[in-house]
Short mmCIF file of N, CA and C in Angstrom, two decimals:
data_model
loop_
_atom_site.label_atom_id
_atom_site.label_comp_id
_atom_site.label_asym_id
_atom_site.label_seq_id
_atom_site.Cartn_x
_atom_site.Cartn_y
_atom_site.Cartn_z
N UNK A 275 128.52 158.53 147.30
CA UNK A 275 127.69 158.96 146.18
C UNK A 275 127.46 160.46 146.26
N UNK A 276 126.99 161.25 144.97
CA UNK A 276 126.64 162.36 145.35
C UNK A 276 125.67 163.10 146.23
N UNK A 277 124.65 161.77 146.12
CA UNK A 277 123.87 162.00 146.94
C UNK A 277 123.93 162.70 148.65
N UNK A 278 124.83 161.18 149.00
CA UNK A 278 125.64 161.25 150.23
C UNK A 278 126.19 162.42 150.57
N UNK A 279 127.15 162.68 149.60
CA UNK A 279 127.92 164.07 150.33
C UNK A 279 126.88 165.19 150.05
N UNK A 280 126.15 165.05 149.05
CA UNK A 280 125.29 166.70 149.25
C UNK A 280 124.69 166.46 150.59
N UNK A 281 123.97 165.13 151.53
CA UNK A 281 123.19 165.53 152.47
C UNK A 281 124.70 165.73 153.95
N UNK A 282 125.70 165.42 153.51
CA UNK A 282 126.58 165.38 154.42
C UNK A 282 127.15 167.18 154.22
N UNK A 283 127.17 167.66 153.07
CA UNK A 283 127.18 169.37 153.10
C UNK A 283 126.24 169.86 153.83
N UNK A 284 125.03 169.44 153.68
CA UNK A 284 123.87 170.07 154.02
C UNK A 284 123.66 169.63 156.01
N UNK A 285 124.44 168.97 156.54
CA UNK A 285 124.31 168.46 157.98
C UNK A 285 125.31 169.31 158.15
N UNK A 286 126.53 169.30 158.05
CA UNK A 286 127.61 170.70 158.17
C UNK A 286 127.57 171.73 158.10
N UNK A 287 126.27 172.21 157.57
CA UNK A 287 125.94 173.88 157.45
C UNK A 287 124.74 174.34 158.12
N UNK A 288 124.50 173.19 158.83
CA UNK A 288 123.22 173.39 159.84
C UNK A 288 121.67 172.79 159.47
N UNK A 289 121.72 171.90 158.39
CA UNK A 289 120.47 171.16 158.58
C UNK A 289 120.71 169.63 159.78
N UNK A 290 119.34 169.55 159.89
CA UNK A 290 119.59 168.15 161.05
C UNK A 290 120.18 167.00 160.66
N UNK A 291 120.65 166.45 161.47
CA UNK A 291 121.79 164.74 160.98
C UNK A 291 120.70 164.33 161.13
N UNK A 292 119.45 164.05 161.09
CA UNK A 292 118.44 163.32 161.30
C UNK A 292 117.69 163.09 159.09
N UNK A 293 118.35 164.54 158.80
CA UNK A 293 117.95 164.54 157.16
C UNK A 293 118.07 163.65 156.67
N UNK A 294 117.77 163.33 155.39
CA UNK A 294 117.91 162.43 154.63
C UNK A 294 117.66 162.80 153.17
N UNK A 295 117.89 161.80 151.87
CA UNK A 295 118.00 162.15 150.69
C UNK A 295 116.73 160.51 150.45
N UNK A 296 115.61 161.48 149.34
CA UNK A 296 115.05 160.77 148.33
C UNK A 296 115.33 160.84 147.09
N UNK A 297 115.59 159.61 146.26
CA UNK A 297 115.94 159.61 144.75
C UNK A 297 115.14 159.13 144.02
N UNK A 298 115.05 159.89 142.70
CA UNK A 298 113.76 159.43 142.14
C UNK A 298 114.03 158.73 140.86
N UNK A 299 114.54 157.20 141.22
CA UNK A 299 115.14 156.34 140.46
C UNK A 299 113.75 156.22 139.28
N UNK A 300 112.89 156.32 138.96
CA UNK A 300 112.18 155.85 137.60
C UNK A 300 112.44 156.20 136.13
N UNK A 301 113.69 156.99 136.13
CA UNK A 301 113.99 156.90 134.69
C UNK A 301 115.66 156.89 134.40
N UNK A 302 115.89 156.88 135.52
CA UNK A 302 117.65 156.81 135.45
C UNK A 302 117.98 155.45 135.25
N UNK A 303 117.73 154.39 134.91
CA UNK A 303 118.19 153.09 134.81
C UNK A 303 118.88 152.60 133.58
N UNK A 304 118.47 153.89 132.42
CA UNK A 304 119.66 153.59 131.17
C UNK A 304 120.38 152.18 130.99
N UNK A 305 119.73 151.53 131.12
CA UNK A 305 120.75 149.98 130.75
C UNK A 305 120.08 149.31 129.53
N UNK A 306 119.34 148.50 129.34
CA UNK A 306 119.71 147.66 127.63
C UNK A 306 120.55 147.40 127.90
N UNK A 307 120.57 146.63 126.06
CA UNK A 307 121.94 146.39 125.82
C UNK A 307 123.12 147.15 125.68
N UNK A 308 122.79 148.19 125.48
CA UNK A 308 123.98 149.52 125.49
C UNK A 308 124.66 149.56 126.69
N UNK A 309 124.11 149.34 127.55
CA UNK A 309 124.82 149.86 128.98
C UNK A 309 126.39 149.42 129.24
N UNK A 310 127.15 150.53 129.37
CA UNK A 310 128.65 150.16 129.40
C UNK A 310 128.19 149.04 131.04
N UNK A 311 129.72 147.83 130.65
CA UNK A 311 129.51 147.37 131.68
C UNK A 311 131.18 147.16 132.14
N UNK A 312 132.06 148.33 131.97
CA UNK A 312 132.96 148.77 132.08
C UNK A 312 133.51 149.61 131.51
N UNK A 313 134.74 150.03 132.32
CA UNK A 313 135.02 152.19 132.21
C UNK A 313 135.49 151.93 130.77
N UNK A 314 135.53 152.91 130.31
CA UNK A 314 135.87 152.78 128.35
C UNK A 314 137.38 152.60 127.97
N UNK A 315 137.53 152.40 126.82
CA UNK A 315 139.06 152.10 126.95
C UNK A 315 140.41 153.53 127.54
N UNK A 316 141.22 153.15 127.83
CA UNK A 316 142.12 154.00 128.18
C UNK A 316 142.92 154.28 127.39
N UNK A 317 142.99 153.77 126.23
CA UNK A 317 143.87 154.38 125.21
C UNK A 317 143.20 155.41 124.19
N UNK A 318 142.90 156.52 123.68
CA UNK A 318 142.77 157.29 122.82
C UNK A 318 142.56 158.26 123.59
N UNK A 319 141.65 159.19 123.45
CA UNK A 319 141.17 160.72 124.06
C UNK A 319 140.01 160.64 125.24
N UNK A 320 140.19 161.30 125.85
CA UNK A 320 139.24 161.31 127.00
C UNK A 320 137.72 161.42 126.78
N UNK A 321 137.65 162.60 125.57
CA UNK A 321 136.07 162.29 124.83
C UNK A 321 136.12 160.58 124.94
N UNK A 322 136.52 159.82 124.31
CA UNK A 322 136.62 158.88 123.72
C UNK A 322 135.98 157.41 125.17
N UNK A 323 136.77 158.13 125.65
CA UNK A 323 136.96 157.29 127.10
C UNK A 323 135.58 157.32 128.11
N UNK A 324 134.64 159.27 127.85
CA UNK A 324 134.01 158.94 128.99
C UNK A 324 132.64 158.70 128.23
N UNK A 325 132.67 159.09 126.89
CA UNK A 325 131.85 158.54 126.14
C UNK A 325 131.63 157.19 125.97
N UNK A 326 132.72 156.60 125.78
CA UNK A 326 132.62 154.82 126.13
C UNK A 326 131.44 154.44 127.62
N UNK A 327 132.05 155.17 128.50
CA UNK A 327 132.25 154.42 130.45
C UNK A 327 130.37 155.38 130.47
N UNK A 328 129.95 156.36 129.97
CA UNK A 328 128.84 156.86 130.69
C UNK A 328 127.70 156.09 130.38
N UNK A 329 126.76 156.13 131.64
CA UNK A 329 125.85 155.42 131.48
C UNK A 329 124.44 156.46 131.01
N UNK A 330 124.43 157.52 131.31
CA UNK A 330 123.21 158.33 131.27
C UNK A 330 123.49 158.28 129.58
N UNK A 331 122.57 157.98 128.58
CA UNK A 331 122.77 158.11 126.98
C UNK A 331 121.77 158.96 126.42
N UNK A 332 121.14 160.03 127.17
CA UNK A 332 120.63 161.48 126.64
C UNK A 332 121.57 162.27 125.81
N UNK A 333 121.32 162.70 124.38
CA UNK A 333 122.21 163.02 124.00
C UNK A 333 122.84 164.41 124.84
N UNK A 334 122.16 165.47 125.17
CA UNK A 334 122.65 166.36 126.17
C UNK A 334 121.75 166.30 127.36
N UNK A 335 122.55 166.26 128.58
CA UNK A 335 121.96 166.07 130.05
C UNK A 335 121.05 167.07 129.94
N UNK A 336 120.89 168.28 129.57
CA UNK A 336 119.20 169.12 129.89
C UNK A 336 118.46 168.84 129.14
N UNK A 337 118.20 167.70 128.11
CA UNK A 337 117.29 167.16 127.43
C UNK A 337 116.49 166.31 128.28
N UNK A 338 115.24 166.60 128.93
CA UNK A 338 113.97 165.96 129.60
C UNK A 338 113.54 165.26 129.49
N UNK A 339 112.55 165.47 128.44
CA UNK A 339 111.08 165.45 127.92
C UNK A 339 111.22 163.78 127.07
N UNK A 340 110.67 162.55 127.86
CA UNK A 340 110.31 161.55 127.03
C UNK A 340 111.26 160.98 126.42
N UNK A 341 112.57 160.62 126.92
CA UNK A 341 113.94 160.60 126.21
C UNK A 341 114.11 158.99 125.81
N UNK A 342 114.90 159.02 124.57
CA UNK A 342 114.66 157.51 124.09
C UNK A 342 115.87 156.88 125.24
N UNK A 343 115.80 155.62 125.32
CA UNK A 343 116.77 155.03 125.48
C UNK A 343 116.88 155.01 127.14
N UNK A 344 115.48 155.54 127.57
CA UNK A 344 115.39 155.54 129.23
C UNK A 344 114.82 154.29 129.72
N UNK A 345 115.43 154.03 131.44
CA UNK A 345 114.43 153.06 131.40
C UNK A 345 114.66 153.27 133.24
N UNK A 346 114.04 152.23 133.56
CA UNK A 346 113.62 152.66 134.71
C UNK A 346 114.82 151.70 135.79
N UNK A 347 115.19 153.00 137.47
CA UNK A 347 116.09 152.29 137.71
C UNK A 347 115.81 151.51 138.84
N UNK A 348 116.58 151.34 140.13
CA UNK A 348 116.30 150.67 141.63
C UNK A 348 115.06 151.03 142.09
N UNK A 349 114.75 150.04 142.16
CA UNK A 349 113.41 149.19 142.78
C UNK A 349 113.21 150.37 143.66
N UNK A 350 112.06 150.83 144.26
CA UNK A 350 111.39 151.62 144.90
C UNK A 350 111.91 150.61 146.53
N UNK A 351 112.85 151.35 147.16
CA UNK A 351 113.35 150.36 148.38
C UNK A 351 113.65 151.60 149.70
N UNK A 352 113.00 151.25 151.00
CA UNK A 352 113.35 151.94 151.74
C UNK A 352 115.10 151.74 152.25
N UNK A 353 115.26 152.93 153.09
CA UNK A 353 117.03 153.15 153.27
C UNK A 353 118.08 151.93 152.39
N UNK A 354 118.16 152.80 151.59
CA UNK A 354 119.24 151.61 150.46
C UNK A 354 120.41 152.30 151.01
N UNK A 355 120.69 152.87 151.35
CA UNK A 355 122.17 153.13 152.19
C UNK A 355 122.21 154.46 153.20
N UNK A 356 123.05 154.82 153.90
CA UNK A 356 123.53 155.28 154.97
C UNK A 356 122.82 157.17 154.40
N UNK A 357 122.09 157.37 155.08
CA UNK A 357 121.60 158.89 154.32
C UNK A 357 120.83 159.08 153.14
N UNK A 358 120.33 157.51 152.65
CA UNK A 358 119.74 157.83 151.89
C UNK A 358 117.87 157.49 152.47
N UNK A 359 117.33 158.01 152.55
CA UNK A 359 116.08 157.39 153.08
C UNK A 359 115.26 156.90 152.01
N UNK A 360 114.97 156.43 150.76
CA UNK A 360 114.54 155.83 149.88
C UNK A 360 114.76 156.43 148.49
N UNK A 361 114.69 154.94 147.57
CA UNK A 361 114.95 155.31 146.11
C UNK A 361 113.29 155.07 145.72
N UNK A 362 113.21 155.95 145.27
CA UNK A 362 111.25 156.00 145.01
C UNK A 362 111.25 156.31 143.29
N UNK A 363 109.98 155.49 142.39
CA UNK A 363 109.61 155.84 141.56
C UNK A 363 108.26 157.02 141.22
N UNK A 364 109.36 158.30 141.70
CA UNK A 364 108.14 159.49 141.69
C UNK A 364 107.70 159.97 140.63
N UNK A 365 107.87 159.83 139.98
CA UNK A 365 107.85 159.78 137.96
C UNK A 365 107.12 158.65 137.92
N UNK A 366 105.47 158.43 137.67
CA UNK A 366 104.95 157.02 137.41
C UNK A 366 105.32 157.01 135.85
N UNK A 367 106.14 155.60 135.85
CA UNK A 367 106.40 155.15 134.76
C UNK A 367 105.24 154.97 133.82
N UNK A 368 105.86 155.63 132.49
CA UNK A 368 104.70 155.74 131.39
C UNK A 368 103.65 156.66 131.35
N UNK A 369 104.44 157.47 132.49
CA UNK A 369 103.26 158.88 132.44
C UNK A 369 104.12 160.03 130.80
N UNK A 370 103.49 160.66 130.35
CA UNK A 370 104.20 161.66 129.17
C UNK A 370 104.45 162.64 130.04
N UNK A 371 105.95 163.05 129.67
CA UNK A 371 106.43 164.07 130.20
C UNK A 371 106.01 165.90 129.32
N UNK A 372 105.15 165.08 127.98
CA UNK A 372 104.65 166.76 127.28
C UNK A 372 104.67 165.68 125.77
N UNK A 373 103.52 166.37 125.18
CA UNK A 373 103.36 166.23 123.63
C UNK A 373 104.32 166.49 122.95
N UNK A 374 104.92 164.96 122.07
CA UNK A 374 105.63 165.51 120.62
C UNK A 374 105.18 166.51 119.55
N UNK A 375 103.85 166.76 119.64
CA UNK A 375 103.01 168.04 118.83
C UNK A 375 102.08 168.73 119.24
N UNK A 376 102.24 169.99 119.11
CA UNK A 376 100.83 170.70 119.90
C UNK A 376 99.63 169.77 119.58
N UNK A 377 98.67 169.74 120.33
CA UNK A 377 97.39 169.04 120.42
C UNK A 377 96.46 169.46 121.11
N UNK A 378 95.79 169.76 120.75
CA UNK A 378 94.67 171.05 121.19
C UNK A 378 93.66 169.69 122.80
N UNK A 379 93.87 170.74 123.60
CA UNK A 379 93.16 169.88 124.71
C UNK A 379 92.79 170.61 125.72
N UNK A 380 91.49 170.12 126.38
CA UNK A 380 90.83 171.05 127.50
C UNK A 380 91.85 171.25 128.57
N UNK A 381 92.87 170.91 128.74
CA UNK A 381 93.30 170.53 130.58
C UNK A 381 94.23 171.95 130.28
N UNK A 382 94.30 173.29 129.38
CA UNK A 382 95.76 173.90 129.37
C UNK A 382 96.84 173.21 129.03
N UNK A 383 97.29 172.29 129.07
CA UNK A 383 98.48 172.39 128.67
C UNK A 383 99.08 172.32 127.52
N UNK A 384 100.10 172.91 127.34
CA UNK A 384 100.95 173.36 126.24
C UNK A 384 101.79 172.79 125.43
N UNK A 385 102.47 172.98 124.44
CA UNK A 385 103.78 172.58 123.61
C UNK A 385 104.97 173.31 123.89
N UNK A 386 105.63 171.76 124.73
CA UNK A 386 107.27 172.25 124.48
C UNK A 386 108.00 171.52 123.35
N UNK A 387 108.61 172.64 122.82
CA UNK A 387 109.88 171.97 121.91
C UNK A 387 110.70 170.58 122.11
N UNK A 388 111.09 171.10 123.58
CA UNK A 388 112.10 169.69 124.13
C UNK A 388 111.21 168.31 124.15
N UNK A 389 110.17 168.30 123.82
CA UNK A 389 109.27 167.10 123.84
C UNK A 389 108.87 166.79 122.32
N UNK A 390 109.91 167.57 120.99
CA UNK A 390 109.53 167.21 119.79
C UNK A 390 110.66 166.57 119.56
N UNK A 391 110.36 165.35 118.77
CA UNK A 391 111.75 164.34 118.40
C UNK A 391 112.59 165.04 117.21
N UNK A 392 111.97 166.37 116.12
CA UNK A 392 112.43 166.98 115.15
C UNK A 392 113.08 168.09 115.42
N UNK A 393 112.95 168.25 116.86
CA UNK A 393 113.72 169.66 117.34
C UNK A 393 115.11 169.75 117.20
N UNK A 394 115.58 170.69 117.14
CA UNK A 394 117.30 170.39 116.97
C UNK A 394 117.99 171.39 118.12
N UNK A 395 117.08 171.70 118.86
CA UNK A 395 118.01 172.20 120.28
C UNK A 395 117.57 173.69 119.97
N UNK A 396 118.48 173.90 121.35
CA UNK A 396 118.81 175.76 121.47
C UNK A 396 119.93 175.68 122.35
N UNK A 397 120.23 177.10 122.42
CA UNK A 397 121.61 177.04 123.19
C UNK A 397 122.00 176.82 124.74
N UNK A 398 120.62 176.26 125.69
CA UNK A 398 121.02 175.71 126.07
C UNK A 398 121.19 174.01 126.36
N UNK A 399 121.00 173.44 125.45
CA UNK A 399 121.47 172.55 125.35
C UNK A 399 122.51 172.17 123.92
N UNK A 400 123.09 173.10 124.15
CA UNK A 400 124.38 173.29 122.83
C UNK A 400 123.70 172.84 121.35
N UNK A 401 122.16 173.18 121.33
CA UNK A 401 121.76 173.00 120.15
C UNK A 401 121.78 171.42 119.50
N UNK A 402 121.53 170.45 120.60
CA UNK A 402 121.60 169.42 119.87
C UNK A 402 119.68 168.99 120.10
N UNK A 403 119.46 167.63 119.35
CA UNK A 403 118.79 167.05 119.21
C UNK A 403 117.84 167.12 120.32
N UNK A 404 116.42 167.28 120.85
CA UNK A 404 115.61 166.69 122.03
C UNK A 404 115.89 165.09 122.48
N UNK A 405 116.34 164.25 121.48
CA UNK A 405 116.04 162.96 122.20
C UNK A 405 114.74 162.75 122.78
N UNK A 406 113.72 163.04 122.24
CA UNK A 406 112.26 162.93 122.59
C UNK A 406 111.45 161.51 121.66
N UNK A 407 110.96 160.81 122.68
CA UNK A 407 110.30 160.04 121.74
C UNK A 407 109.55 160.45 120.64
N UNK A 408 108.91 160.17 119.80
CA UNK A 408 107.87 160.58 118.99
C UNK A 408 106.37 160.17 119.25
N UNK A 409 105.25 160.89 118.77
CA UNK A 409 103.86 160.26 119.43
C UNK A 409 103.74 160.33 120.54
N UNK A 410 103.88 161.48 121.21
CA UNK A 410 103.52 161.26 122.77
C UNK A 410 102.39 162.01 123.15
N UNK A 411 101.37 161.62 124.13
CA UNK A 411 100.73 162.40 124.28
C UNK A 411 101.05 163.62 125.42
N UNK A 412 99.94 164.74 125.68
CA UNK A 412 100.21 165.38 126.59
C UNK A 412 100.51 165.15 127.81
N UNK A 413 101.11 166.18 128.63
CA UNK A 413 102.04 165.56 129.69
C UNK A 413 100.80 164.74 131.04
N UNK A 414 101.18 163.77 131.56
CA UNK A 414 100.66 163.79 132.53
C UNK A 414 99.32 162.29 132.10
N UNK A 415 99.53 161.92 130.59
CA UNK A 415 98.29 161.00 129.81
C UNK A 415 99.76 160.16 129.69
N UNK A 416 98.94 158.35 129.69
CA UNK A 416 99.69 157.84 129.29
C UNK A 416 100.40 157.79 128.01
N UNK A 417 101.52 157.24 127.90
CA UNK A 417 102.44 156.62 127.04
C UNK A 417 102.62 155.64 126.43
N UNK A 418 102.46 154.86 126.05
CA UNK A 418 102.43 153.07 126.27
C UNK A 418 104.03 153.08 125.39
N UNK A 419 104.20 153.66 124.84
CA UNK A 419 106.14 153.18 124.03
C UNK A 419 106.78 153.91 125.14
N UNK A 420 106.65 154.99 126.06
CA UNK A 420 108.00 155.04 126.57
C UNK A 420 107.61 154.22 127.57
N UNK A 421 106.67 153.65 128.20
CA UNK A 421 106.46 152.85 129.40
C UNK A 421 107.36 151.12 128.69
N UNK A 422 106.94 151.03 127.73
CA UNK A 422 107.53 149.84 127.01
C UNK A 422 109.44 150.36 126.87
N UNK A 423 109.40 151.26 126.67
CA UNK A 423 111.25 151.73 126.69
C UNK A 423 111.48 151.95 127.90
N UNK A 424 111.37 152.20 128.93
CA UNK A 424 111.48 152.27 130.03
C UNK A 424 111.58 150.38 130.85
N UNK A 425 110.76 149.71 130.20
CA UNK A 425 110.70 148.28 130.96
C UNK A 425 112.13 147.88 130.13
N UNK A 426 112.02 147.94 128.91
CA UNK A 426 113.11 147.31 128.01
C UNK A 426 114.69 147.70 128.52
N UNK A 427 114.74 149.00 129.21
CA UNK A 427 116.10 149.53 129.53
C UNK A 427 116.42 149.71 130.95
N UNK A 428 115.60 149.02 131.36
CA UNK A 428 115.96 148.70 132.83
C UNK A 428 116.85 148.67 133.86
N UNK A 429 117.47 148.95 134.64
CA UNK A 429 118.76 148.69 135.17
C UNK A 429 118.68 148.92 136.72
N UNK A 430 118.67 147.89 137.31
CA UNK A 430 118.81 146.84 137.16
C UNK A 430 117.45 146.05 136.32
N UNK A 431 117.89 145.14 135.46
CA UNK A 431 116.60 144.65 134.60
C UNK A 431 115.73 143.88 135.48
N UNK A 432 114.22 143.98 134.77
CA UNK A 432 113.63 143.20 135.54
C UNK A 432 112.98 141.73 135.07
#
């Protein structure tokens, strides 16, 4: 996994073989019903192909903030394999990652764009869409729809 070899770079260049890697499986689980459950076809174009086979369905990977179609992944489990020292849900599910609209509130915090579902990008994310839920509150207050999209897209389901 990538995981693996980054902590196996990182033991080769002088951190301790004793290191280890935490992953913070609570929103990578992308499965539903969408979830490819094999590599895409091999006949047409490679767009075609890895667009079929990928499982992450953010429309662009630096899109963050509250993303539809997330859901939550491996069980919070100590050493799930060789270098990895736990898959942890450090992201409490159904926490808001930032308001779909400014909303005036004592705690500071602010409005990001990437957390509006009407945004249409900037360049770095090649100007596409946020993929942000809608209705969310400020970051850090619950959610109750992405906590509900998050149970629904599960992977492994629960």
């Amino acid at each position: 996994s990538f995981s693996q070899a980054f902590r196996e770079e990182a033991v080769s260049v002088g951190f301790n073989s004793d290191v280890g890697v935490i992953i913070d499986t609570s929103r990578n689980g992308w499965g539903g019903p969408e979830r490819p459950t094999a590599a895409g076809p091999t006949t047409g174009t490679v767009d075609a192909y890895v667009e079929a086979s990928r499982t992450d369905r953010r429309i662009h990977q630096g899109n963050w903030c509250n993303q539809a179609g997330a859901g939550l992944g491996e069980r919070p489990t100590a050493a799930p394999a060789p270098g990895i020292d736990a898959y942890a849900w450090i992201k409490p599910p159904g926490e808001s990652d930032g308001s779909s609209e400014a909303i005036d509130n004592d705690e500071g915090k602010g409005f990001d764009r990437m957390c509006d579902p009407t945004y249409e990008g900037n360049p770095r994310n090649l100007n596409n869409p946020s993929g942000a839920l809608p209705n969310a509150p400020v970051s850090g207050h619950w959610f109750q729809a992405q906590f509900e999209e998050l149970l629904a897209n599960a992977y492994p389901p629960l």
